[in-house]
Amino acid sequence: MKTAVCLFVLALLGLPTQAQTIHSPGRKLTLQFQLSPAGEPTYQLRYGARPVVLPSRLVVLLKDAPGFDRGFTIAKVDSSRHDDTWTPVWGEVKQIRNHYQELAVTVQQAAAQNRQLVLRFRLFDDGLGFRYEFPEQANLKYFTVSDERTEFNLAADHQAFWIRGDYDTNEYIYSTTKLSEVGPTTYKVTPEISTQVPIAPNAVQTPLMLKSADGLYVNLHEAALVNYPAMALLVNGATHGLVSQLTPSAAGPDSKAFLQAPARTPWRTVVVADNAPAILASKLILNLNEPSKIQDTGWITPQKFVGVWWEMHVNKGNWFYSDVTNIQLAGADFTQFKPTGRHSANTANVKRYIDFAAKNGLQSVLVEGWNVGWEDWFGNWKEEVFDFVTPYPDFAVDELQAYAAARNVKLIMHHETSGSVTNYERRMDAAYRFMKAHNYDAVKTGYVGRIIPRGEHHDGQWMVNHYVHAAQQTAANRIMVDMHESVRPTGLHRTYPNWLANEAARGNEFNAWSQGNPPEHETILPFTRLMGGPMDYTPGIFQIKLDAYAPQNKGKQVHTTLAKQLALYVTLYSPLQMAADLPETYEKLSDAFQFIRDVAVDWDDTRILAAEPGDHLTTVRKAKGKDEWYLGSITDEQPRQQSVRLDFLTPGVRYVATVYADGKGADWQKNPMAYQIRQVPVTSKSKLDLKLAPGGGAAVSFKPATREKGKN
Amino acid sequence: MKTAVCLFVLALLGLPTQAQTIHSPGRKLTLQFQLSPAGEPTYQLRYGARPVVLPSRLVVLLKDAPGFDRGFTIAKVDSSRHDDTWTPVWGEVKQIRNHYQELAVTVQQAAAQNRQLVLRFRLFDDGLGFRYEFPEQANLKYFTVSDERTEFNLAADHQAFWIRGDYDTNEYIYSTTKLSEVGPTTYKVTPEISTQVPIAPNAVQTPLMLKSADGLYVNLHEAALVNYPAMALLVNGATHGLVSQLTPSAAGPDSKAFLQAPARTPWRTVVVADNAPAILASKLILNLNEPSKIQDTGWITPQKFVGVWWEMHVNKGNWFYSDVTNIQLAGADFTQFKPTGRHSANTANVKRYIDFAAKNGLQSVLVEGWNVGWEDWFGNWKEEVFDFVTPYPDFAVDELQAYAAARNVKLIMHHETSGSVTNYERRMDAAYRFMKAHNYDAVKTGYVGRIIPRGEHHDGQWMVNHYVHAAQQTAANRIMVDMHESVRPTGLHRTYPNWLANEAARGNEFNAWSQGNPPEHETILPFTRLMGGPMDYTPGIFQIKLDAYAPQNKGKQVHTTLAKQLALYVTLYSPLQMAADLPETYEKLSDAFQFIRDVAVDWDDTRILAAEPGDHLTTVRKAKGKDEWYLGSITDEQPRQQSVRLDFLTPGVRYVATVYADGKGADWQKNPMAYQIRQVPVTSKSKLDLKLAPGGGAAVSFKPATREKGKN
């Protein structure tokens, strides 16, 4: 239901620079728009009486044309109220209310041929979204954005949860510092990231999580990033002012976005609350995205999967097949190459994963390394790396297709591009036809390495358009997609619900071969990366110390307890969840694996019971269409007690809570695999006490007591 | 038949810098290779005793690695003789002899990890080809060429026929100057070329035609341009030394070619003769290309065509359909746009061309402007311009498919990319499927405008790879291709015989809307642009003064006589020849059009009877599989008499020669359309006198007298 009502329209020429003020529907937030005496558009945002954003300028500069920066007068002001509720194809909740007050100010530059710009604000009770709109007009057709300088002048020196601004990667470790401390000595050094193009010592990425001394939580990001480069933020430590920094194109630093009017930027988002859980509950970014462009969504299936993947990360096998290390794809005959005998994506091994998935009710099996080219795929800015249709000699496509189908398991395709996106785009049609011919309906894509077209960045406009193109082309072929090393998401899964997940942050695999992810990592991700959309974090590692898999992994381990790995299935939302460890490991720890068998991947409801970025997070969710709830609770390196009131359960129903908790003496470093499982009868009036070990967590399933236990 | 014989192998370490000398099979040319005292590879070339290339260095520089420039010793010398004869799929002659002496010198750099380089020379009686080869080796895998500095130190200040060196266009007017006069004041100013990126004031393009004071003709170009940027030449006017200049990539001027060993450059070619016709008869560039990669070539058909094209150039119609000028392709509904009523590619008009082609025995009809997007297609570095599958509302694809098929006429597809090659590549599969579904088997492509990927050039490695990719993909779909605004060809039509022609030079259409092409233009093209391969010049304009078509063409005209337009079908070789004027014009001048009806497009033999670049050219060719000969004779702005001995005709056979000559008082400026047609009985002992008007020409068909006349 839509109740857009135009409340007032002021279309007076020569309108003064006086403030335009709107309040959010529940009057929690107040936005004021004003022109400065120089005719500069500015805005400010208050939460109650507390300032969130001090007066800040809104500036877009153009190449070879006057900037949209100053000399403006107000030509028109529109305000309206919007309130409706929509149903996501999949998600954390069954329905989402989209309730905001809108202010659209048309400003005009007399000195620049009366060019007009619309500044559109949508003010929700949980935050603000605003964007620049460039209407179709006589004196603006094609234009190149050289810079956008949107200011976010913050009220004080907040605590910030941040990673470096970088045009090509978001796989950094978070730093937690004051804004004034952001700089060249406070970021986490991560030499293990292969492709790094840091922007500047004071640049940070969005989503940026901030916490004020007086208890305000502020999250800065963007929504609906389409046909525009991604935005980073430059921090002025002295003033606590932030300003946007767009990713440049291959045409140079003065050419960031190529636009044609009518055009618009993504929404710049400021989510605000006086408590941390409310930040995580915000649906503001989704609300600012367009509804689904896919008509029939019945084929889109949230799912759990296993994959031929972790065994390569832990050195039990390889992506590559042969001992040839210098490959030129055209003309290479892989059937003539000598196999190493360590190629994981071989038919027998994949069958083992299919059997495991079938036995345990997991929907699908990802296979990486199935296609030729992995011997020589990385680091050389090479265009012809993979063809996406030629399997290695030991991967029997047809045989596996039949084997999986007979067991009601789907195979998930893998398309690593090596950053050579021109090569991927020109082969996409053939690759998707190959997939459909072999009954694949989901693909994991990857963008490791420097981008081709050379000079473009992962986060630039061209690549942003590529990701959307891939989402559209997969959708046209009824294929679900999971993108790794892509730009950070901005809620576009509302518009393209076949785009199930992204990586676009530091995932679990870093634990296998680098300094890893510190115990606080997963308590920060929901406040940062996940604000934009689901993450394919690949949780579920049970064999925490990795030298058990191969001696050369000595010292490598996942930086959590086993129980915390289970909790991540709830705390890190995704409709696509991997059970990332090896089948043989899960078989040995089958009682703990029961939580992964049980846990849902699509939800009717979600409650954030407790949260503090960098410290802890407790989330409970109700499985889609069932009276079953799943709870995850995690902590950083500090042990913690969480006392959970179960008042979310249906009153009057008796449930069995199965608690997967850290065992006695559990500790992420010293004793990470100690866990205990207990079953407790509970009702909505019960309370559950969870003890979280250092680096630990707990996972709980709640099922009505009348149901059979232990199976779903 | 191959008779490769390894004559001698010297594989001695510490071999001196002494000269390695080879002679061409007929000993016309002598090549000497030598290392300088600094270990620099050098070569020199003699024609008999006359120097062609004085000692010149061979240098390839790398980014972030030592250059292949000096410090070399000779590690190995191979020499061999090759002599075989091959049959082109189509061409100027039935068979081609490939006869050369080869010298391959492996040189090694002790100071650079003993890296090796092979300098391979092939010496024919009509010239030299040589290239750099980078063998697979331990210390050279991936590398980036920052510069190639191949020298061509010429013996004297030759006369040069040249156009500006430019990374994005070859549509310039030729200048004829001494080498020492090449510079910023001597090139022809051509503001009508939309995308110009001149390299330097002293840069010229290849094929570069040179003529020495003592009567040597030298042509510099390259062969088999694959996976490497195109080469221009920088002229040192003082020394008469030329040095290669590669086209840079989007990654910057220090990144010209991204290579992976084993790799090789294109062949650098020096065609040499003591007379101009011998230059035109050379098959050296074809011989240096690889044999056809297409197995079954039966579907490849040399052909003549008409097209919905010239009428737009002469302002009788438009490519675009509607009056909307700001188009965003996604979501634009062209059926809702108001048509201008001047859209040429409408069903009724196309039927008219089909009827004309059917009636006159032409195989096909090109239609430009059939697909949506032309309202707003050019000049804005815009990515989504055309989709290649959506016809305008007034172009009935299915109806025209049936209409053409019923008349045994093929439609030729048109794919203008607007330089947005990423867009084309990602839509190629769908575009070719659309073609095949609608019975198209040939496509004309176009690359007008700045290239996307942004920062790439028409002549850079990325685009070179694109053209080859397009040739391969069309071949895979059994589609013939004709590329406009592409890089200049280098004989790759031997390898991809579906690649019938290119424009890649200043074509006939410049006469319609610019200063045009001077009368000498077509006498230079065969010595320059056509050395690399066939050109779709689009000859056959009968209505010479263009204001007859539309008053706004006042002052515009083709800079030849009508008879010269006929001669071009013989003098400008192409297996794909357009009859470029309008059907209604040809119907009015049907007797002259008979030559176009008759003339062949595939040949068993070709003789260059007389030629001088910039002055005149007389060529005669024997039609494939027939005892019919066609002669073309053209002149520049000077009137000229050509007396032609007909000893090429089969002895003892009586022929009827139909002579299409300039009429009395014909003159390209004052009286361009005056022509006369006469029939003469001739034999191989006859002589024919042709009078060429200023800017004029003559065309002659020779058919056995026993055949019916006037029809083939």
mmCIF file of C-alpha atoms in Angstrom, chain B residues 174-298:
data_model
loop_
_atom_site.group_PDB
_atom_site.id
_atom_site.type_symbol
_atom_site.label_atom_id
_atom_site.label_comp_id
_atom_site.label_asym_id
_atom_site.label_seq_id
_atom_site.Cartn_x
_atom_site.Cartn_y
_atom_site.Cartn_z
ATOM 1 C CA TYR B 174 48.069 11.271 -48.210
ATOM 2 C CA SER B 175 50.950 13.686 -48.379
ATOM 3 C CA THR B 176 53.766 13.197 -50.858
ATOM 4 C CA THR B 177 57.016 14.735 -49.618
ATOM 5 C CA LYS B 178 60.623 13.937 -49.071
ATOM 6 C CA LEU B 179 61.232 12.070 -45.828
ATOM 7 C CA SER B 180 63.010 15.153 -44.556
ATOM 8 C CA GLU B 181 59.847 17.161 -45.100
ATOM 9 C CA VAL B 182 57.564 15.003 -42.951
ATOM 10 C CA GLY B 183 56.356 17.257 -40.193
ATOM 11 C CA PRO B 184 53.773 19.510 -38.650
ATOM 12 C CA THR B 185 53.201 21.657 -41.722
ATOM 13 C CA THR B 186 53.108 19.006 -44.419
ATOM 14 C CA TYR B 187 50.342 16.676 -43.294
ATOM 15 C CA LYS B 188 46.870 17.189 -44.703
ATOM 16 C CA VAL B 189 44.491 18.856 -42.253
ATOM 17 C CA THR B 190 41.356 16.754 -41.942
ATOM 18 C CA PRO B 191 39.040 18.127 -39.268
ATOM 19 C CA GLU B 192 36.297 15.839 -40.563
ATOM 20 C CA ILE B 193 37.858 12.822 -38.839
ATOM 21 C CA SER B 194 35.984 12.499 -35.596
ATOM 22 C CA THR B 195 38.541 10.717 -33.455
ATOM 23 C CA GLN B 196 42.157 11.748 -33.949
ATOM 24 C CA VAL B 197 45.045 11.013 -31.610
ATOM 25 C CA PRO B 198 48.132 12.042 -33.576
ATOM 26 C CA ILE B 199 51.303 10.504 -32.225
ATOM 27 C CA ALA B 200 53.892 13.164 -32.998
ATOM 28 C CA PRO B 201 54.663 15.647 -35.768
ATOM 29 C CA ASN B 202 57.198 13.248 -37.273
ATOM 30 C CA ALA B 203 55.078 10.110 -37.023
ATOM 31 C CA VAL B 204 53.762 8.355 -40.114
ATOM 32 C CA GLN B 205 51.700 5.241 -40.567
ATOM 33 C CA THR B 206 52.469 2.071 -42.350
ATOM 34 C CA PRO B 207 52.155 0.847 -45.028
ATOM 35 C CA LEU B 208 54.609 3.590 -45.913
ATOM 36 C CA MET B 209 55.514 3.853 -49.608
ATOM 37 C CA LEU B 210 58.937 5.180 -50.504
ATOM 38 C CA LYS B 211 60.648 5.901 -53.782
ATOM 39 C CA SER B 212 64.332 6.567 -54.123
ATOM 40 C CA ALA B 213 65.927 8.997 -56.535
ATOM 41 C CA ASP B 214 67.635 6.089 -58.244
ATOM 42 C CA GLY B 215 64.407 4.226 -58.889
ATOM 43 C CA LEU B 216 64.055 1.854 -55.986
ATOM 44 C CA TYR B 217 60.568 1.339 -54.549
ATOM 45 C CA VAL B 218 60.396 0.401 -50.889
ATOM 46 C CA ASN B 219 57.312 -0.366 -48.842
ATOM 47 C CA LEU B 220 57.410 -0.656 -45.036
ATOM 48 C CA HIS B 221 54.626 -2.362 -43.127
ATOM 49 C CA GLU B 222 53.966 -5.335 -40.899
ATOM 50 C CA ALA B 223 52.444 -8.781 -41.358
ATOM 51 C CA ALA B 224 50.362 -10.947 -39.057
ATOM 52 C CA LEU B 225 49.517 -8.332 -36.453
ATOM 53 C CA VAL B 226 48.262 -10.552 -33.636
ATOM 54 C CA ASN B 227 48.353 -9.954 -29.883
ATOM 55 C CA TYR B 228 50.538 -6.880 -30.280
ATOM 56 C CA PRO B 229 49.925 -3.187 -30.888
ATOM 57 C CA ALA B 230 50.136 -1.713 -34.372
ATOM 58 C CA MET B 231 53.376 0.008 -35.335
ATOM 59 C CA ALA B 232 53.829 3.544 -36.609
ATOM 60 C CA LEU B 233 57.166 5.029 -37.672
ATOM 61 C CA LEU B 234 58.956 8.098 -36.357
ATOM 62 C CA VAL B 235 60.953 9.880 -39.036
ATOM 63 C CA ASN B 236 64.312 11.484 -38.431
ATOM 64 C CA GLY B 237 64.383 13.911 -41.308
ATOM 65 C CA ALA B 238 68.093 14.622 -40.955
ATOM 66 C CA THR B 239 69.323 11.038 -41.045
ATOM 67 C CA HIS B 240 66.434 9.456 -43.015
ATOM 68 C CA GLY B 241 66.224 7.002 -40.154
ATOM 69 C CA LEU B 242 62.864 5.615 -39.158
ATOM 70 C CA VAL B 243 62.096 3.945 -35.856
ATOM 71 C CA SER B 244 59.047 1.985 -34.781
ATOM 72 C CA GLN B 245 56.495 3.481 -32.395
ATOM 73 C CA LEU B 246 53.956 1.102 -30.865
ATOM 74 C CA THR B 247 50.450 2.052 -29.788
ATOM 75 C CA PRO B 248 50.165 2.256 -25.979
ATOM 76 C CA SER B 249 47.598 0.473 -23.849
ATOM 77 C CA ALA B 250 45.203 1.946 -21.315
ATOM 78 C CA ALA B 251 47.748 1.087 -18.656
ATOM 79 C CA GLY B 252 49.950 3.915 -19.886
ATOM 80 C CA PRO B 253 52.711 4.789 -22.315
ATOM 81 C CA ASP B 254 55.142 2.404 -20.630
ATOM 82 C CA SER B 255 52.828 -0.535 -21.262
ATOM 83 C CA LYS B 256 52.441 -1.234 -24.943
ATOM 84 C CA ALA B 257 52.164 -5.015 -25.142
ATOM 85 C CA PHE B 258 51.417 -7.595 -22.469
ATOM 86 C CA LEU B 259 53.127 -10.811 -23.511
ATOM 87 C CA GLN B 260 53.746 -14.279 -22.205
ATOM 88 C CA ALA B 261 56.628 -16.357 -23.499
ATOM 89 C CA PRO B 262 56.688 -18.036 -25.925
ATOM 90 C CA ALA B 263 55.672 -14.923 -27.809
ATOM 91 C CA ARG B 264 56.551 -13.112 -30.985
ATOM 92 C CA THR B 265 56.015 -9.784 -32.598
ATOM 93 C CA PRO B 266 54.350 -9.328 -35.975
ATOM 94 C CA TRP B 267 56.675 -9.444 -38.948
ATOM 95 C CA ARG B 268 58.234 -6.150 -39.906
ATOM 96 C CA THR B 269 58.150 -6.025 -43.695
ATOM 97 C CA VAL B 270 60.299 -4.289 -46.289
ATOM 98 C CA VAL B 271 59.005 -4.881 -49.810
ATOM 99 C CA VAL B 272 61.579 -3.812 -52.408
ATOM 100 C CA ALA B 273 61.572 -3.593 -56.196
ATOM 101 C CA ASP B 274 63.072 -1.530 -58.951
ATOM 102 C CA ASN B 275 59.652 -0.839 -60.422
ATOM 103 C CA ALA B 276 56.334 0.162 -58.989
ATOM 104 C CA PRO B 277 54.178 -2.649 -60.432
ATOM 105 C CA ALA B 278 56.351 -5.230 -58.693
ATOM 106 C CA ILE B 279 55.474 -3.691 -55.349
ATOM 107 C CA LEU B 280 51.790 -4.209 -56.059
ATOM 108 C CA ALA B 281 52.371 -7.758 -57.225
ATOM 109 C CA SER B 282 54.185 -8.738 -54.039
ATOM 110 C CA LYS B 283 52.610 -11.486 -51.967
ATOM 111 C CA LEU B 284 55.237 -11.199 -49.239
ATOM 112 C CA ILE B 285 52.798 -10.033 -46.552
ATOM 113 C CA LEU B 286 50.356 -12.851 -47.265
ATOM 114 C CA ASN B 287 53.192 -15.350 -47.263
ATOM 115 C CA LEU B 288 54.243 -14.231 -43.796
ATOM 116 C CA ASN B 289 50.774 -14.943 -42.419
ATOM 117 C CA GLU B 290 49.613 -18.318 -41.143
ATOM 118 C CA PRO B 291 47.525 -20.595 -43.377
ATOM 119 C CA SER B 292 43.764 -20.597 -42.979
ATOM 120 C CA LYS B 293 42.513 -21.688 -39.585
ATOM 121 C CA ILE B 294 39.092 -22.321 -41.096
ATOM 122 C CA GLN B 295 38.747 -25.906 -42.291
ATOM 123 C CA ASP B 296 35.627 -25.783 -44.423
ATOM 124 C CA THR B 297 35.644 -22.575 -46.425
ATOM 125 C CA GLY B 298 32.918 -23.482 -48.899
#
